[in-house]
Coordinates of C-alpha atoms and ligand atoms in Angstrom, one line a residue:
M1 CA -4.2 20.7 50.9
E2 CA -4.1 23.9 49.0
P3 CA -6.0 27.1 49.2
I4 CA -8.5 27.9 46.5
R5 CA -9.1 31.6 45.7
Q6 CA -12.0 33.3 44.2
R7 CA -11.4 35.7 41.3
T8 CA -14.0 38.4 40.6
R9 CA -16.5 38.1 38.0
A10 CA -14.9 40.9 36.1
E11 CA -11.4 39.2 36.4
R12 CA -13.0 36.0 35.1
E13 CA -14.5 37.8 32.1
R14 CA -11.1 39.1 31.2
L15 CA -9.4 35.9 31.7
L16 CA -11.9 34.1 29.6
E17 CA -11.4 36.4 26.6
E18 CA -7.6 36.1 27.0
A19 CA -8.0 32.3 26.8
G20 CA -10.0 32.6 23.5
F21 CA -13.0 31.0 25.3
N22 CA -11.2 27.7 25.7
L23 CA -11.0 26.6 29.4
F24 CA -7.9 24.4 28.7
L25 CA -6.0 27.6 28.2
L26 CA -6.8 29.0 31.8
N27 CA -4.3 28.8 34.7
S28 CA -5.7 26.4 37.4
D29 CA -5.0 29.2 40.0
D30 CA -7.9 31.1 38.3
I31 CA -10.4 28.3 38.9
L32 CA -12.4 27.6 41.8
I33 CA -14.0 24.2 41.2
D34 CA -12.1 22.2 38.6
L35 CA -14.3 19.6 36.9
L36 CA -12.4 19.7 33.6
T37 CA -11.4 16.0 34.1
D38 CA -11.2 13.1 36.5
S39 CA -8.0 12.1 34.8
G40 CA -4.9 12.4 37.0
T41 CA -6.6 14.8 39.4
N42 CA -7.3 12.3 42.0
A43 CA -6.1 12.5 45.6
M44 CA -3.9 9.5 46.5
S45 CA -4.4 7.7 49.8
T46 CA -2.0 7.3 52.6
E47 CA -1.2 3.6 51.4
Q48 CA -0.4 4.9 48.1
W49 CA 1.9 7.5 49.5
A50 CA 3.4 4.9 51.6
A51 CA 4.0 2.6 48.7
M52 CA 5.7 5.3 46.7
M53 CA 8.3 5.3 49.4
R54 CA 9.1 1.8 48.4
G55 CA 9.6 2.8 44.8
D56 CA 12.8 1.0 43.5
E57 CA 14.3 3.0 40.7
S58 CA 16.4 0.3 39.1
Y59 CA 16.5 0.8 35.3
A60 CA 15.6 -2.9 34.6
G61 CA 13.8 -5.6 36.5
S62 CA 12.7 -3.4 39.4
P63 CA 10.8 -5.1 42.2
S64 CA 8.3 -2.1 41.8
F65 CA 7.4 -3.5 38.4
A66 CA 7.0 -7.0 39.7
R67 CA 4.5 -5.7 42.3
F68 CA 2.7 -3.6 39.5
R69 CA 2.5 -6.6 37.2
A70 CA 1.2 -8.8 39.9
A71 CA -1.6 -6.3 40.8
V72 CA -2.6 -5.9 37.1
Q73 CA -2.5 -9.6 36.4
G74 CA -4.5 -10.3 39.5
I75 CA -7.3 -8.3 38.1
T76 CA -7.0 -8.7 34.3
G77 CA -5.3 -12.1 33.9
F78 CA -3.4 -11.0 30.8
R79 CA -0.2 -12.7 30.0
H80 CA 1.8 -9.5 29.0
V81 CA 1.7 -6.2 31.0
I82 CA 3.5 -3.3 29.5
P83 CA 3.6 0.1 31.5
T84 CA 3.2 3.3 29.6
H85 CA 3.3 6.9 30.7
Q86 CA -0.5 7.2 30.2
G87 CA -3.4 5.8 28.1
R88 CA -2.7 7.5 24.9
A89 CA 0.8 6.0 24.8
A90 CA -0.7 2.6 25.1
E91 CA -3.1 3.5 22.3
R92 CA -0.4 4.6 20.0
I93 CA 1.7 1.6 20.5
L94 CA -1.3 -0.8 20.1
F95 CA -2.5 0.8 16.8
H96 CA 0.9 1.2 15.4
V97 CA 1.4 -2.5 15.9
M98 CA -2.0 -3.9 15.1
C99 CA -3.3 -1.6 12.4
R100 CA -2.6 -0.7 8.8
R101 CA -3.9 2.0 6.4
G102 CA -7.5 1.2 5.4
D103 CA -8.2 -0.9 8.5
V104 CA -11.4 -0.4 10.5
V105 CA -11.5 -0.4 14.3
P106 CA -15.0 -0.6 15.8
N107 CA -15.6 0.6 19.3
N108 CA -18.8 1.4 21.4
T109 CA -17.5 5.0 21.1
H110 CA -13.9 6.0 20.6
F111 CA -12.8 8.7 23.0
D112 CA -10.8 11.6 21.7
T113 CA -7.1 10.4 21.9
T114 CA -8.2 6.9 20.9
R115 CA -9.9 8.1 17.7
A116 CA -7.0 10.4 16.9
N117 CA -4.3 7.6 17.4
C118 CA -6.4 5.3 15.3
E119 CA -6.7 7.8 12.5
Y120 CA -3.0 8.8 12.8
V121 CA -2.0 5.3 11.6
G122 CA -4.4 5.6 8.7
A123 CA -7.2 3.3 10.1
E124 CA -10.9 4.2 10.4
A125 CA -12.2 4.6 14.0
L126 CA -15.8 3.4 13.7
D127 CA -18.3 4.2 16.4
L128 CA -21.0 1.6 16.7
P129 CA -23.0 2.7 19.9
A130 CA -26.2 0.8 20.8
P131 CA -29.2 2.9 19.8
E132 CA -30.3 3.7 23.4
G133 CA -27.1 5.6 23.8
A134 CA -28.4 8.4 21.5
E135 CA -31.6 8.9 23.7
T136 CA -30.0 11.5 25.9
G137 CA -32.7 12.1 28.4
R138 CA -34.1 8.5 28.6
P139 CA -32.7 6.2 31.2
H140 CA -31.4 2.7 30.4
P141 CA -29.2 0.6 32.6
F142 CA -26.5 0.0 30.0
K143 CA -26.4 3.0 27.5
G144 CA -22.7 2.3 26.9
N145 CA -23.3 -1.0 25.0
L146 CA -22.1 -1.6 21.6
D147 CA -24.5 -2.3 18.8
T148 CA -23.8 -6.0 18.2
A149 CA -26.1 -6.4 15.2
R150 CA -24.0 -3.7 13.4
L151 CA -20.8 -5.3 14.4
A152 CA -21.9 -8.8 13.2
E153 CA -23.0 -7.3 10.0
L154 CA -19.6 -5.5 9.4
L155 CA -17.6 -8.7 10.2
E156 CA -19.8 -10.9 8.0
R157 CA -19.8 -8.4 5.1
G158 CA -16.0 -8.6 5.0
G159 CA -14.3 -6.3 2.6
K160 CA -12.3 -4.2 5.1
R161 CA -9.7 -5.7 7.6
V162 CA -10.9 -5.5 11.1
P163 CA -7.6 -6.0 13.3
L164 CA -9.3 -5.5 16.7
V165 CA -12.7 -4.4 18.2
M166 CA -12.5 -2.2 21.3
L167 CA -15.0 -1.6 24.0
T168 CA -14.7 1.5 26.2
V169 CA -15.7 0.9 29.7
T170 CA -17.4 3.0 30.8
N171 CA -18.3 4.9 27.6
N172 CA -16.8 8.2 28.2
S173 CA -18.0 10.1 25.0
G174 CA -21.7 9.1 25.6
G175 CA -22.3 10.0 29.2
G176 CA -19.9 7.8 31.2
Q177 CA -22.5 5.0 30.8
P178 CA -21.7 1.4 31.5
V179 CA -21.3 -1.7 29.2
S180 CA -23.2 -4.8 30.4
M181 CA -21.5 -8.1 30.9
A182 CA -24.0 -9.7 28.5
N183 CA -22.8 -7.1 25.8
I184 CA -19.1 -7.7 26.4
R185 CA -19.9 -11.5 26.1
A186 CA -22.0 -10.9 22.9
V187 CA -19.1 -8.8 21.3
K188 CA -16.5 -11.5 22.2
A189 CA -18.6 -14.3 20.7
I190 CA -19.1 -12.4 17.4
C191 CA -15.4 -11.6 17.3
A192 CA -14.4 -15.1 18.1
R193 CA -16.2 -16.4 15.0
H194 CA -14.0 -14.2 12.9
G195 CA -10.8 -14.5 14.7
V196 CA -10.7 -10.9 15.7
P197 CA -9.2 -10.0 19.2
V198 CA -11.4 -7.8 21.6
Y199 CA -9.6 -5.0 23.6
L200 CA -11.1 -3.1 26.5
D201 CA -10.3 0.5 26.8
A202 CA -10.4 -0.1 30.5
C203 CA -9.9 3.5 32.1
R204 CA -13.0 3.2 34.2
F205 CA -13.3 -0.7 34.4
A206 CA -14.0 -0.4 38.2
E207 CA -17.0 1.9 38.0
N208 CA -18.3 -0.3 35.1
A209 CA -17.9 -3.3 37.3
Y210 CA -19.9 -1.6 40.0
F211 CA -22.8 -0.6 37.7
I212 CA -23.0 -4.4 36.5
K213 CA -23.3 -5.3 40.2
L214 CA -26.1 -2.8 40.7
R215 CA -28.0 -3.3 37.5
E216 CA -27.3 -6.6 35.7
P217 CA -29.3 -9.7 37.0
G218 CA -27.0 -12.3 38.6
Y219 CA -24.2 -9.9 39.8
A220 CA -25.7 -8.5 42.9
G221 CA -23.7 -11.2 45.0
K222 CA -20.4 -10.7 43.5
T223 CA -17.6 -8.4 44.4
P224 CA -16.5 -5.5 41.9
R225 CA -13.2 -7.4 41.8
E226 CA -14.9 -10.7 40.7
I227 CA -17.0 -8.8 38.1
A228 CA -13.9 -6.9 36.8
Q229 CA -12.1 -10.3 36.5
E230 CA -14.9 -11.7 34.5
M231 CA -15.0 -8.6 32.2
F232 CA -11.3 -8.9 31.4
S233 CA -11.5 -12.7 30.9
L234 CA -13.8 -12.1 27.9
A235 CA -11.1 -9.8 26.2
D236 CA -7.8 -10.5 24.6
G237 CA -6.0 -7.4 25.8
C238 CA -6.6 -3.8 27.1
T239 CA -5.4 -0.2 27.2
M240 CA -5.5 1.6 30.4
S241 CA -5.2 5.0 31.6
A242 CA -4.3 4.5 35.3
K243 CA -5.2 8.3 35.8
K244 CA -8.9 7.4 36.2
D245 CA -9.8 4.1 38.2
A246 CA -6.3 3.3 39.3
I247 CA -6.5 6.7 41.3
V248 CA -3.1 8.0 40.4
N249 CA -1.7 11.2 38.9
I250 CA 0.0 9.7 36.0
G251 CA 0.5 6.2 34.4
G252 CA -1.1 3.6 32.1
F253 CA -0.5 0.2 30.7
L254 CA -1.2 -2.1 27.7
C255 CA -1.9 -5.7 28.0
T256 CA -2.3 -8.7 25.6
N257 CA -2.2 -12.5 25.6
D258 CA -0.5 -12.5 22.2
D259 CA 3.1 -13.2 22.5
A260 CA 4.0 -11.9 19.0
V261 CA 2.1 -8.7 19.4
A262 CA 3.6 -8.1 22.9
Q263 CA 7.1 -8.4 21.5
A264 CA 6.5 -5.9 18.9
E265 CA 4.8 -3.5 21.3
K266 CA 7.8 -3.9 23.7
D267 CA 10.2 -3.1 20.9
L268 CA 8.3 0.0 20.1
L269 CA 8.0 0.9 23.8
I270 CA 11.9 1.1 24.0
L271 CA 12.0 3.5 21.1
T272 CA 9.7 6.0 22.8
E273 CA 8.6 5.3 26.3
G274 CA 11.4 3.3 28.0
F275 CA 12.4 -0.2 29.0
P276 CA 9.6 -2.7 29.4
T277 CA 9.9 -2.8 33.1
Y278 CA 9.1 0.9 33.7
G279 CA 7.7 2.3 30.3
G280 CA 8.2 6.0 30.9
L281 CA 7.2 5.8 34.6
A282 CA 9.2 6.0 37.8
G283 CA 9.3 2.8 40.0
R284 CA 7.2 4.8 42.6
D285 CA 4.7 5.4 40.1
L286 CA 4.2 1.7 39.4
E287 CA 3.8 1.2 43.1
A288 CA 1.0 3.9 43.5
I289 CA -0.8 2.2 40.5
A290 CA -0.5 -1.3 42.1
V291 CA -2.2 0.0 45.4
G292 CA -4.8 2.3 43.6
L293 CA -6.1 -0.6 41.4
E294 CA -7.1 -2.4 44.6
E295 CA -8.5 0.7 46.4
G296 CA -10.5 1.6 43.2
L297 CA -12.3 -1.8 43.3
E298 CA -13.4 -1.4 47.0
E299 CA -17.0 -1.6 47.3
E300 CA -17.5 1.1 49.9
Y301 CA -15.4 3.6 47.8
L302 CA -17.4 2.8 44.6
R303 CA -20.7 3.1 46.4
Y304 CA -19.8 6.6 47.6
R305 CA -18.3 7.5 44.3
I306 CA -21.5 6.6 42.2
A307 CA -23.8 8.1 44.7
S308 CA -21.9 11.4 44.8
T309 CA -21.8 11.7 41.1
A310 CA -25.5 11.0 40.9
Y311 CA -26.1 13.7 43.7
L312 CA -24.9 16.5 41.4
G313 CA -27.1 15.0 38.4
D314 CA -30.1 14.6 40.5
H315 CA -30.2 18.0 41.9
I316 CA -29.8 19.9 38.6
A317 CA -32.1 17.5 36.8
A318 CA -34.8 18.2 39.4
A319 CA -34.7 21.9 38.4
G320 CA -35.3 20.9 34.8
V321 CA -31.6 20.9 33.5
P322 CA -31.4 18.5 30.8
I323 CA -28.7 15.8 31.5
V324 CA -27.7 12.5 30.1
Q325 CA -29.9 10.0 32.1
P326 CA -29.1 8.1 34.2
P327 CA -26.0 9.9 35.7
G328 CA -22.7 8.4 34.7
G329 CA -20.1 7.1 37.0
H330 CA -17.4 9.7 36.7
A331 CA -19.2 12.7 35.5
I332 CA -22.6 14.4 34.7
Y333 CA -23.3 15.4 31.2
I334 CA -25.4 18.4 30.4
D335 CA -27.3 18.2 27.0
A336 CA -26.0 21.6 25.7
R337 CA -28.3 21.5 22.7
A338 CA -31.3 21.1 24.9
F339 CA -30.0 23.7 27.5
L340 CA -29.2 26.2 24.6
P341 CA -31.6 25.4 21.8
H342 CA -31.2 28.9 20.3
I343 CA -27.4 28.1 19.6
P344 CA -26.9 26.0 16.5
P345 CA -24.3 23.0 16.9
A346 CA -22.0 24.8 14.5
Q347 CA -21.7 27.7 17.0
F348 CA -20.6 25.2 19.9
P349 CA -23.3 25.3 22.4
G350 CA -21.3 23.1 24.8
V351 CA -18.2 25.5 24.8
A352 CA -20.5 28.5 25.3
L353 CA -22.1 26.9 28.3
A354 CA -18.7 26.0 29.7
A355 CA -17.8 29.5 29.3
E356 CA -20.8 30.8 31.3
L357 CA -20.2 28.3 34.1
Y358 CA -16.7 29.7 34.4
V359 CA -17.8 33.4 34.4
E360 CA -20.7 32.6 36.8
G361 CA -18.9 30.6 39.4
G362 CA -15.3 29.9 38.5
I363 CA -16.1 26.3 37.5
R364 CA -14.3 24.5 34.8
S365 CA -15.8 21.7 32.8
V366 CA -15.2 20.4 29.3
E367 CA -17.2 20.3 26.0
I368 CA -17.7 16.7 24.5
G369 CA -19.3 17.8 21.3
T370 CA -18.7 19.5 18.1
L371 CA -15.5 21.3 19.1
M372 CA -14.0 17.8 20.2
F373 CA -15.6 15.5 17.7
G374 CA -16.9 17.6 14.8
E375 CA -14.9 18.9 12.0
R376 CA -14.8 21.8 9.4
G377 CA -15.3 20.3 6.0
A378 CA -13.4 21.6 2.8
D379 CA -16.5 23.9 2.1
G380 CA -15.6 25.7 5.3
E381 CA -18.8 24.4 6.9
E382 CA -18.8 23.0 10.6
R383 CA -19.9 19.4 10.6
P384 CA -21.4 18.8 14.1
A385 CA -20.8 15.9 16.3
A386 CA -23.6 13.4 17.1
Q387 CA -24.3 15.3 20.4
D388 CA -23.2 18.4 22.2
L389 CA -22.5 17.6 25.7
L390 CA -21.0 19.6 28.5
R391 CA -19.2 17.3 30.9
L392 CA -18.8 17.9 34.7
A393 CA -16.2 15.3 35.7
I394 CA -15.6 14.6 39.4
P395 CA -12.0 14.0 40.6
R396 CA -11.7 11.1 42.9
R397 CA -11.5 11.8 46.6
V398 CA -11.2 15.5 46.2
Y399 CA -14.4 17.5 46.5
T400 CA -17.0 17.5 49.5
Q401 CA -20.7 17.6 49.2
S402 CA -20.5 21.5 50.0
H403 CA -18.3 22.0 47.0
I404 CA -20.9 20.2 44.8
D405 CA -23.7 22.1 46.4
Y406 CA -22.1 25.3 45.2
V407 CA -21.8 23.7 41.7
V408 CA -25.5 23.1 41.7
E409 CA -26.2 26.8 42.5
V410 CA -24.0 28.2 39.9
I411 CA -25.5 25.9 37.2
L412 CA -29.1 26.8 38.3
E413 CA -28.1 30.6 38.1
V414 CA -26.9 30.1 34.4
W415 CA -30.1 28.0 33.7
R416 CA -32.2 31.0 34.7
R417 CA -30.5 33.3 32.3
R418 CA -29.9 30.7 29.4
E419 CA -31.8 32.7 26.8
A420 CA -29.1 35.4 26.8
I421 CA -26.2 33.2 26.3
R422 CA -24.7 33.5 22.7
G423 CA -22.8 31.1 20.5
L424 CA -19.1 31.1 19.5
E425 CA -17.0 30.9 16.3
L426 CA -13.4 29.4 15.8
T427 CA -10.4 31.8 15.2
Y428 CA -7.7 29.0 15.4
Q429 CA -7.8 25.3 15.2
A430 CA -4.9 22.7 15.1
P431 CA -5.1 19.9 12.4
F432 CA -6.1 17.3 15.0
L433 CA -7.4 17.1 18.6
R434 CA -8.2 20.8 18.1
H435 CA -10.2 21.2 21.3
F436 CA -7.1 21.3 23.3
T437 CA -5.7 24.5 21.8
A438 CA -8.6 26.0 19.8
R439 CA -9.4 29.7 20.2
L440 CA -12.9 31.2 19.8
R441 CA -14.8 34.4 20.0
R442 CA -18.4 35.5 20.3
A443 CA -20.3 34.7 17.2
A444 CA -21.5 37.8 15.2
Ligands
P71_1 C1 -10.9 12.4 30.3 C2 -9.6 12.0 29.6 C3 -8.5 12.9 29.4 C4 -9.0 14.2 28.9 C5 -9.6 14.3 27.6 C6 -10.2 15.4 27.2 C7 -10.0 16.6 27.9 C8 -9.4 16.5 29.1 C9 -8.8 15.4 29.6 C10 -8.7 10.0 28.5 C11 -9.0 8.8 28.0 C12 -10.4 8.1 28.1 C13 -10.6 7.0 27.5 C14 -11.9 6.3 27.6 C15 -8.3 6.9 26.7 C16 -8.0 8.1 27.2 C17 -6.5 8.6 27.2 N1 -9.7 10.8 29.1 N2 -9.6 6.3 26.8 O1 -11.9 11.7 30.1 O2 -11.3 8.8 28.9 O3 -5.9 8.4 28.4 O4 -5.5 10.8 29.1 O5 -4.1 8.9 30.1 O6 -3.7 9.6 27.7 O7 -10.9 13.5 30.8 P1 -4.8 9.5 28.9

């Protein structure tokens, strides 16, 4: 438990200016409801805290690692399980081992660190979302799917080396939307014909499994755990940020069935993360992940989680606020271009909207749009991202319905005065992952 304090509107206006309109640069003490991310912001259960007390901190061969590996293998079935401090460490090691300059890595949609780590080793991060994903306001049961026709064409055409294909479950850049089992199976079949391994970016695998149960014919009678096992059985490996569906505050892992790849990954792990039985984590962190993986698959928990996210989306959509439909698993995504049609994408409508929700009610959200995925061309012009979304991510087991009712009120207040909101321009940007540290000001 911790107290949350209200700043005044005038204080928030000053703090926002000082932070260069970038909510990453605010202190969390100055935030009332923090929907920046569902990553690492989860509340751990009594069982997780109890497991942490059993943490064995041996440098090598700890029983905590054995329990962690058993939990991961019980769900994924992968031969090699390599712990990492979080998801992006798994990505860095995977791409470093499997990719060379000039390679292409297709994905339904790469999330920010995945794209950046792929590009960092000189490979092209290619997004192949299914066309339904682009129709922001129109519901479809599996808007996270990968476009299998384009994937087949890419692999058949040849030319570029494709060392692996990734599937992000659920698809975080495009609205927290699930990928169907049929799509995973189709991707695997296409890749198998060309000898290309399939990797799941598995951060939100449990939410994806639950959506399959709800929406895909033939899965209603299966448990989320059985569905997750089937998803992983169609893949050759995975990266995982345990900070999401394993309901912990830090941790991740990298899995593969390929012995030679695993050896190279463990060698690299020792250089930067740690020995392969702890990989940059404490033994107690491994224990918390082992328990959290099981809790994250509990059906009652998932039913509440998906329903409570939809509660926020349904209430603002009913008042006319344009959101990605249907609501995602971990977050609601407002279509900032439709909310603020007078602000051009090059003036960051998603960032401008995030700033207003902070000023209005002390709510922190994150832009998933042109600041995150666009770039400034050599001509100085901003090249916009495919969409400008404002994500309200829900930490697991943290907020109550009355907190969310307050969020609805604040969003509707900003909706009523939307025409007066102005665009922004950059005053500083880093060479990659610019959204974390960018500074902006109101556009002239
Ligand atoms: C999320 C994050 C983390 C984040 C990103 C941007 C702003 C604030 C917080 C991380 C992911 C992810 C997927 C699909 C890999 C990672 C990296 N997401 N793949 O959504 O969503 O994991 O953070 O443990 O390194 O807020 P990592």
